[in-house]
Amino acid sequence: MLVVSVDSSGPVLIIRARTRACAPAGCAGCGTPSEWVHSRYERHLADAAVGGRPVRIDLIVRRLYCENPACPKTTFSEQVPGLTVRYQRRTPLLQQVVEAVGVLLAGRGGARMLRVIDVALSRCTVLSQLMRVPLPPLVTPRVLGVDDFALYGDTYGTLLVDATTRLPLTLWEGRDAEQLGRWLRGYPGVEVACRDGSLVYRQGITSGAPDALQVSDRFHLWQGLSRQIQKIASAHHSCLPAALPEPEPPPAEASTAPDPAETLAGRHARRLFEAVHTLTETGRSYSSMSRELGLDRRTVRKYARARTWQDVMRRSPRRTTTLDPYLNYLQQRWDEGEHSAKILHQELLAKSYLGHYQRVKTAVAPLRRGLPLDAPRERPPSPREATRWIITAPDRRAPHAAQRLHRLLDRCPELQRAHHLVRQFAVMLDTRNANPLPEWLDQLTNSGLPPLVGMAKALREDQSAVIQGITTRYNSGVNEGRITDVKLQKSLMAGRAGKPLLRHRVVLIAHLRRRDADRPTPTPG
């Protein structure tokens, strides 16, 4: 029982209270009730703010003798349930607020948020309170997800996730098979382990949980195949311009420009093209040719990669802009006699154009010199773009992408072969049927494409886990979501969080979100 009085005259709302003398209190050491008072002393407890004002509770409590002779404590202080905790100067309610804010916002952000609710704590205090929060007890998962994530620079970490509850278990720095095996031996009972194709994780799971079923994640299988296709597209970059449609020949009467072969620049480009390709046929390196010809290495590379000397002189295509849909209107208004870029810009604004006046002024500049508008020309696809066309399902490709891919595959038999192999593997993933896998691996080996040959060798060494990844429902998708959360927490702490703090926040935030999601929503009224 408490006797309470309130002082609200100052900036801090002070609540004065004292415990009653007649109530027995349990010993903190042995729990024996006692009423034998030794003395009294005053405790100052911070509580949650009320009406925008900080609250301080001045509580007078008793110090009592322990009447149990076997107890190691001679005296003890009584505790008021729900109000006091040993060695703490905050009420349990305020302590829960501090811990929750620390978990969600870490040190500096948490201290700023606490100041908003009239709780003055430093960032170091918020972090220390956060690290005092105990982690939930770790239960051995039946299905374990293992994946790596970038900590900083070239340093990676390992994240373990319970794939059944979708909650993170722990994380550490490095991708070490011994550390993973040691953790699995410390928590026996894992039945299924989902991972990527890493040899390190394969060895760690084999040593720590030899009876667990290993599953090579289907997302990482598809991602690995996509990377090999991009290597093939990069090796055949000279075929990529074939994806573009054939340009329309200009009208004969409008062709008044001189023949490029007769210009000084054309003769110079043709001479360098012939010199570079003569040396290229001998198998010499770019650096060696650049020293002999007295050219920059990048210039030599540009001429060596060109198919004709006209490709070197060809102007790089202009990128598309937001003004391109209005070029026909600009041409029409120019032909009608409107030559003011300012007025043309105002007319385009009325037609929902959101660009700047300077872009309109630049666009009509060729018209003032009697030249046509500079219309955008298509760029050849990059290796990454060509890879995206190949790995995208045919029914999900945009019409222009399908047309360009068709022209590209007709031009490059190597990419045609790679596209055929990709579609075969996609059918296996869609139907969860791994029966064609051995034959498909033989096709990779005999494809004559070095990236796919190397991939076939790696998949054969891990074939049992690959089959499980294709046929079973187990995957590492939950790991990818948790890794995104790890990156978010790192960015909130400016990437300077130590591993213990990062582990604490990642685990506690996930459990805090789960607890809030499971809490029933109160009904109004």
JSON list of N, CA and C in Angstrom, two decimals, residues 49-103:
[
{"chain": "A", "resi": 49, "resn": "ALA", "atom": "N", "xyz": [5.94, 10.54, -19.10]},
{"chain": "A", "resi": 49, "resn": "ALA", "atom": "CA", "xyz": [5.44, 11.91, -19.00]},
{"chain": "A", "resi": 49, "resn": "ALA", "atom": "C", "xyz": [3.91, 11.93, -19.00]},
{"chain": "A", "resi": 50, "resn": "VAL", "atom": "N", "xyz": [3.37, 12.95, -18.33]},
{"chain": "A", "resi": 50, "resn": "VAL", "atom": "CA", "xyz": [1.93, 13.14, -18.26]},
{"chain": "A", "resi": 50, "resn": "VAL", "atom": "C", "xyz": [1.63, 14.56, -18.72]},
{"chain": "A", "resi": 51, "resn": "GLY", "atom": "N", "xyz": [0.79, 14.73, -19.72]},
{"chain": "A", "resi": 51, "resn": "GLY", "atom": "CA", "xyz": [0.43, 16.06, -20.19]},
{"chain": "A", "resi": 51, "resn": "GLY", "atom": "C", "xyz": [1.61, 16.85, -20.70]},
{"chain": "A", "resi": 52, "resn": "GLY", "atom": "N", "xyz": [2.62, 16.18, -21.27]},
{"chain": "A", "resi": 52, "resn": "GLY", "atom": "CA", "xyz": [3.79, 16.86, -21.79]},
{"chain": "A", "resi": 52, "resn": "GLY", "atom": "C", "xyz": [4.77, 17.30, -20.71]},
{"chain": "A", "resi": 53, "resn": "ARG", "atom": "N", "xyz": [4.61, 16.81, -19.48]},
{"chain": "A", "resi": 53, "resn": "ARG", "atom": "CA", "xyz": [5.52, 17.18, -18.39]},
{"chain": "A", "resi": 53, "resn": "ARG", "atom": "C", "xyz": [6.18, 15.92, -17.86]},
{"chain": "A", "resi": 54, "resn": "PRO", "atom": "N", "xyz": [7.51, 15.98, -17.62]},
{"chain": "A", "resi": 54, "resn": "PRO", "atom": "CA", "xyz": [8.19, 14.81, -17.03]},
{"chain": "A", "resi": 54, "resn": "PRO", "atom": "C", "xyz": [7.64, 14.51, -15.64]},
{"chain": "A", "resi": 55, "resn": "VAL", "atom": "N", "xyz": [7.68, 13.25, -15.28]},
{"chain": "A", "resi": 55, "resn": "VAL", "atom": "CA", "xyz": [7.16, 12.79, -13.99]},
{"chain": "A", "resi": 55, "resn": "VAL", "atom": "C", "xyz": [8.29, 12.16, -13.19]},
{"chain": "A", "resi": 56, "resn": "ARG", "atom": "N", "xyz": [8.37, 12.58, -11.92]},
{"chain": "A", "resi": 56, "resn": "ARG", "atom": "CA", "xyz": [9.34, 11.97, -11.00]},
{"chain": "A", "resi": 56, "resn": "ARG", "atom": "C", "xyz": [8.59, 11.50, -9.75]},
{"chain": "A", "resi": 57, "resn": "ILE", "atom": "N", "xyz": [8.84, 10.28, -9.38]},
{"chain": "A", "resi": 57, "resn": "ILE", "atom": "CA", "xyz": [8.20, 9.70, -8.20]},
{"chain": "A", "resi": 57, "resn": "ILE", "atom": "C", "xyz": [9.25, 9.65, -7.09]},
{"chain": "A", "resi": 58, "resn": "ASP", "atom": "N", "xyz": [9.01, 10.41, -6.01]},
{"chain": "A", "resi": 58, "resn": "ASP", "atom": "CA", "xyz": [9.86, 10.35, -4.83]},
{"chain": "A", "resi": 58, "resn": "ASP", "atom": "C", "xyz": [9.24, 9.35, -3.86]},
{"chain": "A", "resi": 59, "resn": "LEU", "atom": "N", "xyz": [9.82, 8.19, -3.81]},
{"chain": "A", "resi": 59, "resn": "LEU", "atom": "CA", "xyz": [9.23, 7.07, -3.07]},
{"chain": "A", "resi": 59, "resn": "LEU", "atom": "C", "xyz": [10.09, 6.74, -1.85]},
{"chain": "A", "resi": 60, "resn": "ILE", "atom": "N", "xyz": [9.48, 6.77, -0.67]},
{"chain": "A", "resi": 60, "resn": "ILE", "atom": "CA", "xyz": [10.16, 6.38, 0.57]},
{"chain": "A", "resi": 60, "resn": "ILE", "atom": "C", "xyz": [9.83, 4.92, 0.83]},
{"chain": "A", "resi": 61, "resn": "VAL", "atom": "N", "xyz": [10.85, 4.10, 0.88]},
{"chain": "A", "resi": 61, "resn": "VAL", "atom": "CA", "xyz": [10.68, 2.66, 1.08]},
{"chain": "A", "resi": 61, "resn": "VAL", "atom": "C", "xyz": [11.43, 2.26, 2.35]},
{"chain": "A", "resi": 62, "resn": "ARG", "atom": "N", "xyz": [11.14, 1.06, 2.82]},
{"chain": "A", "resi": 62, "resn": "ARG", "atom": "CA", "xyz": [11.76, 0.54, 4.04]},
{"chain": "A", "resi": 62, "resn": "ARG", "atom": "C", "xyz": [12.94, -0.37, 3.70]},
{"chain": "A", "resi": 63, "resn": "ARG", "atom": "N", "xyz": [13.91, -0.35, 4.59]},
{"chain": "A", "resi": 63, "resn": "ARG", "atom": "CA", "xyz": [14.96, -1.36, 4.59]},
{"chain": "A", "resi": 63, "resn": "ARG", "atom": "C", "xyz": [14.69, -2.25, 5.80]},
{"chain": "A", "resi": 64, "resn": "LEU", "atom": "N", "xyz": [14.62, -3.53, 5.56]},
{"chain": "A", "resi": 64, "resn": "LEU", "atom": "CA", "xyz": [14.21, -4.48, 6.60]},
{"chain": "A", "resi": 64, "resn": "LEU", "atom": "C", "xyz": [15.30, -5.49, 6.87]},
{"chain": "A", "resi": 65, "resn": "TYR", "atom": "N", "xyz": [15.22, -6.08, 8.06]},
{"chain": "A", "resi": 65, "resn": "TYR", "atom": "CA", "xyz": [16.10, -7.20, 8.40]},
{"chain": "A", "resi": 65, "resn": "TYR", "atom": "C", "xyz": [15.50, -8.49, 7.85]},
{"chain": "A", "resi": 66, "resn": "CYS", "atom": "N", "xyz": [16.37, -9.38, 7.40]},
{"chain": "A", "resi": 66, "resn": "CYS", "atom": "CA", "xyz": [15.90, -10.72, 7.01]},
{"chain": "A", "resi": 66, "resn": "CYS", "atom": "C", "xyz": [15.91, -11.59, 8.26]},
{"chain": "A", "resi": 67, "resn": "GLU", "atom": "N", "xyz": [14.78, -12.20, 8.57]},
{"chain": "A", "resi": 67, "resn": "GLU", "atom": "CA", "xyz": [14.62, -13.01, 9.77]},
{"chain": "A", "resi": 67, "resn": "GLU", "atom": "C", "xyz": [15.02, -14.45, 9.56]},
{"chain": "A", "resi": 68, "resn": "ASN", "atom": "N", "xyz": [15.55, -14.79, 8.38]},
{"chain": "A", "resi": 68, "resn": "ASN", "atom": "CA", "xyz": [16.02, -16.15, 8.11]},
{"chain": "A", "resi": 68, "resn": "ASN", "atom": "C", "xyz": [17.51, -16.21, 8.41]},
{"chain": "A", "resi": 69, "resn": "PRO", "atom": "N", "xyz": [17.95, -16.93, 9.44]},
{"chain": "A", "resi": 69, "resn": "PRO", "atom": "CA", "xyz": [19.38, -16.97, 9.77]},
{"chain": "A", "resi": 69, "resn": "PRO", "atom": "C", "xyz": [20.25, -17.57, 8.67]},
{"chain": "A", "resi": 70, "resn": "ALA", "atom": "N", "xyz": [19.66, -18.43, 7.84]},
{"chain": "A", "resi": 70, "resn": "ALA", "atom": "CA", "xyz": [20.45, -19.07, 6.78]},
{"chain": "A", "resi": 70, "resn": "ALA", "atom": "C", "xyz": [20.62, -18.20, 5.55]},
{"chain": "A", "resi": 71, "resn": "CYS", "atom": "N", "xyz": [19.92, -17.08, 5.48]},
{"chain": "A", "resi": 71, "resn": "CYS", "atom": "CA", "xyz": [20.00, -16.21, 4.30]},
{"chain": "A", "resi": 71, "resn": "CYS", "atom": "C", "xyz": [21.30, -15.41, 4.33]},
{"chain": "A", "resi": 72, "resn": "PRO", "atom": "N", "xyz": [21.99, -15.30, 3.20]},
{"chain": "A", "resi": 72, "resn": "PRO", "atom": "CA", "xyz": [23.25, -14.53, 3.19]},
{"chain": "A", "resi": 72, "resn": "PRO", "atom": "C", "xyz": [23.02, -13.03, 3.35]},
{"chain": "A", "resi": 73, "resn": "LYS", "atom": "N", "xyz": [21.79, -12.53, 3.16]},
{"chain": "A", "resi": 73, "resn": "LYS", "atom": "CA", "xyz": [21.51, -11.11, 3.28]},
{"chain": "A", "resi": 73, "resn": "LYS", "atom": "C", "xyz": [21.10, -10.78, 4.72]},
{"chain": "A", "resi": 74, "resn": "THR", "atom": "N", "xyz": [21.68, -9.70, 5.24]},
{"chain": "A", "resi": 74, "resn": "THR", "atom": "CA", "xyz": [21.30, -9.24, 6.57]},
{"chain": "A", "resi": 74, "resn": "THR", "atom": "C", "xyz": [20.11, -8.29, 6.48]},
{"chain": "A", "resi": 75, "resn": "THR", "atom": "N", "xyz": [20.18, -7.33, 5.54]},
{"chain": "A", "resi": 75, "resn": "THR", "atom": "CA", "xyz": [19.08, -6.41, 5.29]},
{"chain": "A", "resi": 75, "resn": "THR", "atom": "C", "xyz": [18.75, -6.40, 3.81]},
{"chain": "A", "resi": 76, "resn": "PHE", "atom": "N", "xyz": [17.58, -5.91, 3.52]},
{"chain": "A", "resi": 76, "resn": "PHE", "atom": "CA", "xyz": [17.14, -5.81, 2.12]},
{"chain": "A", "resi": 76, "resn": "PHE", "atom": "C", "xyz": [16.15, -4.67, 2.02]},
{"chain": "A", "resi": 77, "resn": "SER", "atom": "N", "xyz": [15.99, -4.16, 0.80]},
{"chain": "A", "resi": 77, "resn": "SER", "atom": "CA", "xyz": [15.02, -3.09, 0.54]},
{"chain": "A", "resi": 77, "resn": "SER", "atom": "C", "xyz": [13.78, -3.69, -0.07]},
{"chain": "A", "resi": 78, "resn": "GLU", "atom": "N", "xyz": [12.65, -3.19, 0.39]},
{"chain": "A", "resi": 78, "resn": "GLU", "atom": "CA", "xyz": [11.40, -3.70, -0.16]},
{"chain": "A", "resi": 78, "resn": "GLU", "atom": "C", "xyz": [11.17, -3.13, -1.57]},
{"chain": "A", "resi": 79, "resn": "GLN", "atom": "N", "xyz": [10.48, -3.91, -2.41]},
{"chain": "A", "resi": 79, "resn": "GLN", "atom": "CA", "xyz": [10.16, -3.51, -3.77]},
{"chain": "A", "resi": 79, "resn": "GLN", "atom": "C", "xyz": [8.64, -3.43, -3.92]},
{"chain": "A", "resi": 80, "resn": "VAL", "atom": "N", "xyz": [8.21, -2.43, -4.64]},
{"chain": "A", "resi": 80, "resn": "VAL", "atom": "CA", "xyz": [6.78, -2.26, -4.92]},
{"chain": "A", "resi": 80, "resn": "VAL", "atom": "C", "xyz": [6.48, -2.86, -6.28]},
{"chain": "A", "resi": 81, "resn": "PRO", "atom": "N", "xyz": [5.70, -3.92, -6.37]},
{"chain": "A", "resi": 81, "resn": "PRO", "atom": "CA", "xyz": [5.44, -4.55, -7.67]},
{"chain": "A", "resi": 81, "resn": "PRO", "atom": "C", "xyz": [4.83, -3.57, -8.66]},
{"chain": "A", "resi": 82, "resn": "GLY", "atom": "N", "xyz": [5.38, -3.56, -9.88]},
{"chain": "A", "resi": 82, "resn": "GLY", "atom": "CA", "xyz": [4.90, -2.68, -10.93]},
{"chain": "A", "resi": 82, "resn": "GLY", "atom": "C", "xyz": [5.41, -1.27, -10.86]},
{"chain": "A", "resi": 83, "resn": "LEU", "atom": "N", "xyz": [6.20, -0.96, -9.82]},
{"chain": "A", "resi": 83, "resn": "LEU", "atom": "CA", "xyz": [6.70, 0.41, -9.67]},
{"chain": "A", "resi": 83, "resn": "LEU", "atom": "C", "xyz": [8.21, 0.47, -9.53]},
{"chain": "A", "resi": 84, "resn": "THR", "atom": "N", "xyz": [8.80, -0.47, -8.82]},
{"chain": "A", "resi": 84, "resn": "THR", "atom": "CA", "xyz": [10.25, -0.44, -8.59]},
{"chain": "A", "resi": 84, "resn": "THR", "atom": "C", "xyz": [10.87, -1.76, -9.03]},
{"chain": "A", "resi": 85, "resn": "VAL", "atom": "N", "xyz": [12.13, -1.65, -9.44]},
{"chain": "A", "resi": 85, "resn": "VAL", "atom": "CA", "xyz": [12.97, -2.79, -9.78]},
{"chain": "A", "resi": 85, "resn": "VAL", "atom": "C", "xyz": [14.33, -2.53, -9.15]},
{"chain": "A", "resi": 86, "resn": "ARG", "atom": "N", "xyz": [14.99, -3.56, -8.69]},
{"chain": "A", "resi": 86, "resn": "ARG", "atom": "CA", "xyz": [16.29, -3.40, -8.03]},
{"chain": "A", "resi": 86, "resn": "ARG", "atom": "C", "xyz": [17.29, -2.71, -8.96]},
{"chain": "A", "resi": 87, "resn": "TYR", "atom": "N", "xyz": [18.03, -1.75, -8.38]},
{"chain": "A", "resi": 87, "resn": "TYR", "atom": "CA", "xyz": [19.12, -1.04, -9.07]},
{"chain": "A", "resi": 87, "resn": "TYR", "atom": "C", "xyz": [18.62, -0.27, -10.30]},
{"chain": "A", "resi": 88, "resn": "GLN", "atom": "N", "xyz": [17.37, 0.16, -10.30]},
{"chain": "A", "resi": 88, "resn": "GLN", "atom": "CA", "xyz": [16.85, 0.87, -11.47]},
{"chain": "A", "resi": 88, "resn": "GLN", "atom": "C", "xyz": [16.15, 2.13, -11.02]},
{"chain": "A", "resi": 89, "resn": "ARG", "atom": "N", "xyz": [16.41, 3.24, -11.73]},
{"chain": "A", "resi": 89, "resn": "ARG", "atom": "CA", "xyz": [15.83, 4.53, -11.38]},
{"chain": "A", "resi": 89, "resn": "ARG", "atom": "C", "xyz": [14.73, 4.93, -12.35]},
{"chain": "A", "resi": 90, "resn": "ARG", "atom": "N", "xyz": [14.15, 3.97, -13.04]},
{"chain": "A", "resi": 90, "resn": "ARG", "atom": "CA", "xyz": [13.00, 4.18, -13.91]},
{"chain": "A", "resi": 90, "resn": "ARG", "atom": "C", "xyz": [11.93, 3.16, -13.57]},
{"chain": "A", "resi": 91, "resn": "THR", "atom": "N", "xyz": [10.69, 3.55, -13.73]},
{"chain": "A", "resi": 91, "resn": "THR", "atom": "CA", "xyz": [9.60, 2.62, -13.51]},
{"chain": "A", "resi": 91, "resn": "THR", "atom": "C", "xyz": [9.57, 1.59, -14.63]},
{"chain": "A", "resi": 92, "resn": "PRO", "atom": "N", "xyz": [9.00, 0.40, -14.39]},
{"chain": "A", "resi": 92, "resn": "PRO", "atom": "CA", "xyz": [8.94, -0.60, -15.47]},
{"chain": "A", "resi": 92, "resn": "PRO", "atom": "C", "xyz": [8.26, -0.08, -16.73]},
{"chain": "A", "resi": 93, "resn": "LEU", "atom": "N", "xyz": [7.25, 0.80, -16.59]},
{"chain": "A", "resi": 93, "resn": "LEU", "atom": "CA", "xyz": [6.58, 1.35, -17.77]},
{"chain": "A", "resi": 93, "resn": "LEU", "atom": "C", "xyz": [7.55, 2.18, -18.60]},
{"chain": "A", "resi": 94, "resn": "LEU", "atom": "N", "xyz": [8.28, 3.08, -17.96]},
{"chain": "A", "resi": 94, "resn": "LEU", "atom": "CA", "xyz": [9.23, 3.91, -18.70]},
{"chain": "A", "resi": 94, "resn": "LEU", "atom": "C", "xyz": [10.38, 3.07, -19.24]},
{"chain": "A", "resi": 95, "resn": "GLN", "atom": "N", "xyz": [10.79, 2.05, -18.49]},
{"chain": "A", "resi": 95, "resn": "GLN", "atom": "CA", "xyz": [11.88, 1.20, -18.97]},
{"chain": "A", "resi": 95, "resn": "GLN", "atom": "C", "xyz": [11.47, 0.45, -20.23]},
{"chain": "A", "resi": 96, "resn": "GLN", "atom": "N", "xyz": [10.23, 0.01, -20.30]},
{"chain": "A", "resi": 96, "resn": "GLN", "atom": "CA", "xyz": [9.75, -0.65, -21.51]},
{"chain": "A", "resi": 96, "resn": "GLN", "atom": "C", "xyz": [9.76, 0.30, -22.70]},
{"chain": "A", "resi": 97, "resn": "VAL", "atom": "N", "xyz": [9.39, 1.57, -22.47]},
{"chain": "A", "resi": 97, "resn": "VAL", "atom": "CA", "xyz": [9.40, 2.56, -23.55]},
{"chain": "A", "resi": 97, "resn": "VAL", "atom": "C", "xyz": [10.83, 2.79, -24.03]},
{"chain": "A", "resi": 98, "resn": "VAL", "atom": "N", "xyz": [11.78, 2.93, -23.08]},
{"chain": "A", "resi": 98, "resn": "VAL", "atom": "CA", "xyz": [13.18, 3.16, -23.46]},
{"chain": "A", "resi": 98, "resn": "VAL", "atom": "C", "xyz": [13.73, 1.98, -24.25]},
{"chain": "A", "resi": 99, "resn": "GLU", "atom": "N", "xyz": [13.43, 0.78, -23.82]},
{"chain": "A", "resi": 99, "resn": "GLU", "atom": "CA", "xyz": [13.93, -0.41, -24.51]},
{"chain": "A", "resi": 99, "resn": "GLU", "atom": "C", "xyz": [13.32, -0.53, -25.91]},
{"chain": "A", "resi": 100, "resn": "ALA", "atom": "N", "xyz": [12.01, -0.27, -26.03]},
{"chain": "A", "resi": 100, "resn": "ALA", "atom": "CA", "xyz": [11.37, -0.37, -27.35]},
{"chain": "A", "resi": 100, "resn": "ALA", "atom": "C", "xyz": [11.92, 0.67, -28.31]},
{"chain": "A", "resi": 101, "resn": "VAL", "atom": "N", "xyz": [12.10, 1.91, -27.83]},
{"chain": "A", "resi": 101, "resn": "VAL", "atom": "CA", "xyz": [12.66, 2.95, -28.69]},
{"chain": "A", "resi": 101, "resn": "VAL", "atom": "C", "xyz": [14.09, 2.61, -29.07]},
{"chain": "A", "resi": 102, "resn": "GLY", "atom": "N", "xyz": [14.88, 2.07, -28.14]},
{"chain": "A", "resi": 102, "resn": "GLY", "atom": "CA", "xyz": [16.24, 1.67, -28.45]},
{"chain": "A", "resi": 102, "resn": "GLY", "atom": "C", "xyz": [16.30, 0.57, -29.49]},
{"chain": "A", "resi": 103, "resn": "VAL", "atom": "N", "xyz": [15.39, -0.40, -29.38]},
{"chain": "A", "resi": 103, "resn": "VAL", "atom": "CA", "xyz": [15.37, -1.49, -30.36]},
{"chain": "A", "resi": 103, "resn": "VAL", "atom": "C", "xyz": [15.02, -0.97, -31.74]}
]
